[in-house]
mmCIF file of C-alpha atoms in Angstrom:
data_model
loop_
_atom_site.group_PDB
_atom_site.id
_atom_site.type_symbol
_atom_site.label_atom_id
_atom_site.label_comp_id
_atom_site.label_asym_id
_atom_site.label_seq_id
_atom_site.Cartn_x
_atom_site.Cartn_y
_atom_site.Cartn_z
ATOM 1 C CA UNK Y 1 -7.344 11.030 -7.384
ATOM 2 C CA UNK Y 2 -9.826 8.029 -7.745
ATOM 3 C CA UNK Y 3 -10.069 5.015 -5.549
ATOM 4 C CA UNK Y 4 -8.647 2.145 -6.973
ATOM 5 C CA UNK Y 5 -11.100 -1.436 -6.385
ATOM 6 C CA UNK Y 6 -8.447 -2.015 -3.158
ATOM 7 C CA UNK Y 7 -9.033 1.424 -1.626
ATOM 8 C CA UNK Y 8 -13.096 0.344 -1.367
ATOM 9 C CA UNK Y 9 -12.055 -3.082 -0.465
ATOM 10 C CA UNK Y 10 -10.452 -2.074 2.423
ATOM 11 C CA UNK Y 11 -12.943 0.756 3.339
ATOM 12 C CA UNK Y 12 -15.500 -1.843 3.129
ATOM 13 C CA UNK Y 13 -12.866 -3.957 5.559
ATOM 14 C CA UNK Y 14 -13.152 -0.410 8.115
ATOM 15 C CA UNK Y 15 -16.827 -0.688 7.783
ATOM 16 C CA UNK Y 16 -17.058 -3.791 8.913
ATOM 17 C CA UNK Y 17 -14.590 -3.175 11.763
ATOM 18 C CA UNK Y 18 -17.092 -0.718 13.148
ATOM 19 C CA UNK Y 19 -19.454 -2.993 13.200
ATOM 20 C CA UNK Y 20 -17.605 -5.127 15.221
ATOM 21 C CA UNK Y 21 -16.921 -1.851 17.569
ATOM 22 C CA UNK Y 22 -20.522 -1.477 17.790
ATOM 23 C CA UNK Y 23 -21.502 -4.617 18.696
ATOM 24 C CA UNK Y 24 -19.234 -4.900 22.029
ATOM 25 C CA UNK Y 25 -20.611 -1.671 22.825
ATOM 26 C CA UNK Y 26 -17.991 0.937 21.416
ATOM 27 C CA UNK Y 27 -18.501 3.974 18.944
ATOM 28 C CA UNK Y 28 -19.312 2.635 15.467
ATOM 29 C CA UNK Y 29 -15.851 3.351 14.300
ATOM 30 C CA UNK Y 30 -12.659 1.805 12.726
ATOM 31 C CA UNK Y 31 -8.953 1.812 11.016
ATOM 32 C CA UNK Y 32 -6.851 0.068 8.562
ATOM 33 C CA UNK Y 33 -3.952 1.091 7.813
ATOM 34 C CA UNK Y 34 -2.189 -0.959 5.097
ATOM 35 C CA UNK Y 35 1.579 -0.979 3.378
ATOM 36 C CA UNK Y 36 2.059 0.229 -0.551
ATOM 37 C CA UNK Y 37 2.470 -3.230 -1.115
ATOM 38 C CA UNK Y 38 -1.211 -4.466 0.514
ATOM 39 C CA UNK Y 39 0.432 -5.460 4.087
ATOM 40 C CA UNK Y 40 -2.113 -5.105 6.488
ATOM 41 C CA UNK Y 41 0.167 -3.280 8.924
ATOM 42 C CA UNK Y 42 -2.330 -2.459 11.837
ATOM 43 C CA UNK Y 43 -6.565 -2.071 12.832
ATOM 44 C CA UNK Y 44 -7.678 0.010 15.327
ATOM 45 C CA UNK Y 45 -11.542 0.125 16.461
ATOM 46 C CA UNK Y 46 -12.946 2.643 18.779
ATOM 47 C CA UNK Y 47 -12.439 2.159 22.116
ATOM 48 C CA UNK Y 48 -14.883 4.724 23.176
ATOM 49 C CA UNK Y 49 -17.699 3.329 25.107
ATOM 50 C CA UNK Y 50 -17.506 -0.207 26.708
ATOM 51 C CA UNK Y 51 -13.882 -0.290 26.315
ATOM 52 C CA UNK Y 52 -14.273 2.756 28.379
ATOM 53 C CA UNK Y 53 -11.606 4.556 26.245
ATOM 54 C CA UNK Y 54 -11.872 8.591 25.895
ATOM 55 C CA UNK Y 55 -10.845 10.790 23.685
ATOM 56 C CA UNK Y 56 -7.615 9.073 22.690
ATOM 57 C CA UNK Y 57 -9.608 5.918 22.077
ATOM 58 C CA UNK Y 58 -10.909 7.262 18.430
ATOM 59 C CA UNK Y 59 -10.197 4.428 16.017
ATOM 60 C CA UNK Y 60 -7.633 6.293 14.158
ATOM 61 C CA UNK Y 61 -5.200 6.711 17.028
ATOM 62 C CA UNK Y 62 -5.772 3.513 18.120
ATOM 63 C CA UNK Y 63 -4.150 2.111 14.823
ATOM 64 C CA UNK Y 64 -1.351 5.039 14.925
ATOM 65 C CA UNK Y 65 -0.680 3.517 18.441
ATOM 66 C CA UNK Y 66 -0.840 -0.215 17.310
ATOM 67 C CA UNK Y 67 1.724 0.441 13.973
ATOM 68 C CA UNK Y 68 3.968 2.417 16.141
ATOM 69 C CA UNK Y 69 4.520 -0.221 18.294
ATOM 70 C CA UNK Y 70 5.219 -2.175 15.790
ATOM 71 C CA UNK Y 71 7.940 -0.158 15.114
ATOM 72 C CA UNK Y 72 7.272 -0.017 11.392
ATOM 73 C CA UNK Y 73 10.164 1.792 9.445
ATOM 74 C CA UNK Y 74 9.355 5.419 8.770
ATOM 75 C CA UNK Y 75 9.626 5.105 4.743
ATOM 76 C CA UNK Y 76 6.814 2.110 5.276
ATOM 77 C CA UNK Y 77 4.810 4.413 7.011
ATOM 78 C CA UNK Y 78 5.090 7.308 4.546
ATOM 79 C CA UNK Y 79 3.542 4.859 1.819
ATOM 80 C CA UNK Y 80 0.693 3.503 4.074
ATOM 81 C CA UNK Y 81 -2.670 4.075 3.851
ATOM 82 C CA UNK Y 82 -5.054 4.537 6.871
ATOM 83 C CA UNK Y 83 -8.690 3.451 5.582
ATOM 84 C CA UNK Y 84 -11.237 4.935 8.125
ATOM 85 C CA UNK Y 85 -14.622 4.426 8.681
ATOM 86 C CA UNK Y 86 -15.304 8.176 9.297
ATOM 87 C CA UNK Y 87 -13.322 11.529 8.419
ATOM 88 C CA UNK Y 88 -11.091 11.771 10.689
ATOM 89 C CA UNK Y 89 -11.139 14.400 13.239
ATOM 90 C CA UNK Y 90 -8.563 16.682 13.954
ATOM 91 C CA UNK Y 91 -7.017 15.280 16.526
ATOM 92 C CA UNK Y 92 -6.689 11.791 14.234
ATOM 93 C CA UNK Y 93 -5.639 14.121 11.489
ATOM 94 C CA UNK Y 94 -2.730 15.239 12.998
ATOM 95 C CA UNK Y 95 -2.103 12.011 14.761
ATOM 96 C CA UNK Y 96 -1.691 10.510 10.843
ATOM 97 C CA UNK Y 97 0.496 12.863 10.017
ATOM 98 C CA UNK Y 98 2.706 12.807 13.352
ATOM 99 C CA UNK Y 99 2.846 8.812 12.492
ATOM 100 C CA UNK Y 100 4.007 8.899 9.365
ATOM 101 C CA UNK Y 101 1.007 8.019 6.778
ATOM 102 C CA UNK Y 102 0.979 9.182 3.984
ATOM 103 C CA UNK Y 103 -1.918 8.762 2.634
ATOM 104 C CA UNK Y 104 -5.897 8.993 4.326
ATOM 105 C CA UNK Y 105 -8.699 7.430 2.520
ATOM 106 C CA UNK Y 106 -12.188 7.373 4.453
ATOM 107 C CA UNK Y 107 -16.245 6.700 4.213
ATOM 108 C CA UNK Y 108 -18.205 8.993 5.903
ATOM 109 C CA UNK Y 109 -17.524 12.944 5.681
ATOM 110 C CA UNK Y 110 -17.780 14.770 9.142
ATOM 111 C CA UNK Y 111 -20.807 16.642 8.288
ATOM 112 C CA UNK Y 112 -22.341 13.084 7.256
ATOM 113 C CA UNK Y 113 -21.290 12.010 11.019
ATOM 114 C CA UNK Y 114 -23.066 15.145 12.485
ATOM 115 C CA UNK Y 115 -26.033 13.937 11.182
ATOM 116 C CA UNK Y 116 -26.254 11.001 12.095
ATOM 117 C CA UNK Y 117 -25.236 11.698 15.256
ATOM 118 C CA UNK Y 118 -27.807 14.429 15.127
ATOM 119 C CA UNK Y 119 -25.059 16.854 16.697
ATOM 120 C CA UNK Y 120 -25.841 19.870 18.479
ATOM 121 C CA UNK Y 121 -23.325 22.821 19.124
ATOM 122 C CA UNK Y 122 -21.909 21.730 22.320
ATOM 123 C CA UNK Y 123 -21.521 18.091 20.732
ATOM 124 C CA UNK Y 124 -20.315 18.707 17.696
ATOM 125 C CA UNK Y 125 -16.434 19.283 18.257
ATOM 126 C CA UNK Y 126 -13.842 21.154 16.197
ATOM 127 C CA UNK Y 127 -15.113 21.933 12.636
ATOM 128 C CA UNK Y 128 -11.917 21.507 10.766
ATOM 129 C CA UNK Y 129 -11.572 18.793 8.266
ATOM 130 C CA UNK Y 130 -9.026 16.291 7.499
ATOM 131 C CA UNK Y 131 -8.430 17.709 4.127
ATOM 132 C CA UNK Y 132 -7.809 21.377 5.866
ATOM 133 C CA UNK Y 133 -5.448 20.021 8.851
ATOM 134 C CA UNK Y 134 -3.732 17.960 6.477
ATOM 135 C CA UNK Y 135 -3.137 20.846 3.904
ATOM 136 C CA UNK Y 136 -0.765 22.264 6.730
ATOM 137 C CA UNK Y 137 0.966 19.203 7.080
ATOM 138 C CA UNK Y 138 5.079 19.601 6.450
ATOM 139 C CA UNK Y 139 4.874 16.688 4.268
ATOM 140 C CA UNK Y 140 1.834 16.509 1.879
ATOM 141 C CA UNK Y 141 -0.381 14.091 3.129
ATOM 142 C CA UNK Y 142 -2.929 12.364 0.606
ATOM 143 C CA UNK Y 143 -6.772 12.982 1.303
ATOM 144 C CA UNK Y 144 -9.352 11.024 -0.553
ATOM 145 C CA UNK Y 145 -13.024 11.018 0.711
ATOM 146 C CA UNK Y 146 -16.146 10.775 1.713
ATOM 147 C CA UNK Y 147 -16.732 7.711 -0.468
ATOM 148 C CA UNK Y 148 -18.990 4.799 0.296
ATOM 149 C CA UNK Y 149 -21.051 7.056 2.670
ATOM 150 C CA UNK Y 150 -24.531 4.831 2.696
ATOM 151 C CA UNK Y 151 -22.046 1.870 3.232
ATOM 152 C CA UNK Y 152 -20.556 3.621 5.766
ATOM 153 C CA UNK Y 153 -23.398 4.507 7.726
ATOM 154 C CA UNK Y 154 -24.847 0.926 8.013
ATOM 155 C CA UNK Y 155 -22.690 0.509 11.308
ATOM 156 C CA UNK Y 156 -24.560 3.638 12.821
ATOM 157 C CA UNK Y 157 -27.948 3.102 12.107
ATOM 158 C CA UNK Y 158 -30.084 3.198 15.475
ATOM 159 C CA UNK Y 159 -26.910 3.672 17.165
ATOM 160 C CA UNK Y 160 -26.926 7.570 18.544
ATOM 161 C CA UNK Y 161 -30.840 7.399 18.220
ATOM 162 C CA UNK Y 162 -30.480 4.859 20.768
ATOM 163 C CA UNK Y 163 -28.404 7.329 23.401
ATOM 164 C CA UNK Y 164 -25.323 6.809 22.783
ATOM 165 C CA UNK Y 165 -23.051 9.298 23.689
#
């Protein structure tokens, strides 16, 4: 599966989202997730940080939250796309699936975010990818990614270098 030139239009869209995360202080992370049709149907940024969110304030189950209380209609959902900044984890995997999407499209591979986050053992969380939590889903669940990755890592330059946690 290739992205089409709306898939890295809206990545782009999540990139710049975690910019805006980053700049009042949260993790350089965000979410779109968007309708078959091109609806913008809900954003989520990370919460993590200033917004003093933890670990349900990723950016991915931010949007879940925000399009379920929307109360999108289930066959809506299962022809969404959530565009995130960064793979997601599994937590935000499952979270996708639990919601409904059916499809994840994202920037910056997990082993791109270790990096860059310069991750040691006890920081680096659960190794599982999307793609591998997803692959267990009941209802098959669309991966495409990393893509855009020196795009995507704009909104964390300096950041973790800087002490962020």
């Amino acid at each position: 599966m290739q992205p089409t030139p709306p898939d890295l239009a809206r990545l782009r869209h999540a990139f710049a989202l975690a910019g805006e995360a980053r700049a009042r202080g949260d993790r350089p992370f965000a979410a779109v997730i968007v309708a078959a049709d091109g609806t913008p149907l809900a954003e989520g940024l990370s919460t993590q940080g200033a917004g003093g969110g933890g670990t349900l304030a990723h950016s991915e189950m931010n949007a879940c939250q925000a399009v379920i209380a929307t109360a999108v209609p289930r066959a809506t959902l299962r022809g969404a796309t959530i565009y995130s900044s960064g793979e997601p984890c599994a937590m935000c995997s499952a979270a996708i699936f639990y919601a409904g999407i059916g499809r994840v499209v994202y920037g910056l591979s997990a082993a791109a975010i270790l990096h860059l986050r310069n991750a040691q053992p006890h920081t680096a969380g659960l190794s599982l990818s999307c793609r591998a939590v997803l692959e267990t889903a009941a209802e098959p669940v669309a991966v495409l990614g990393p893509l855009l990755e020196e795009e995507g890592a704009v909104p964390h330059q300096g950041y973790w270098r800087d002490g962020a946690a």
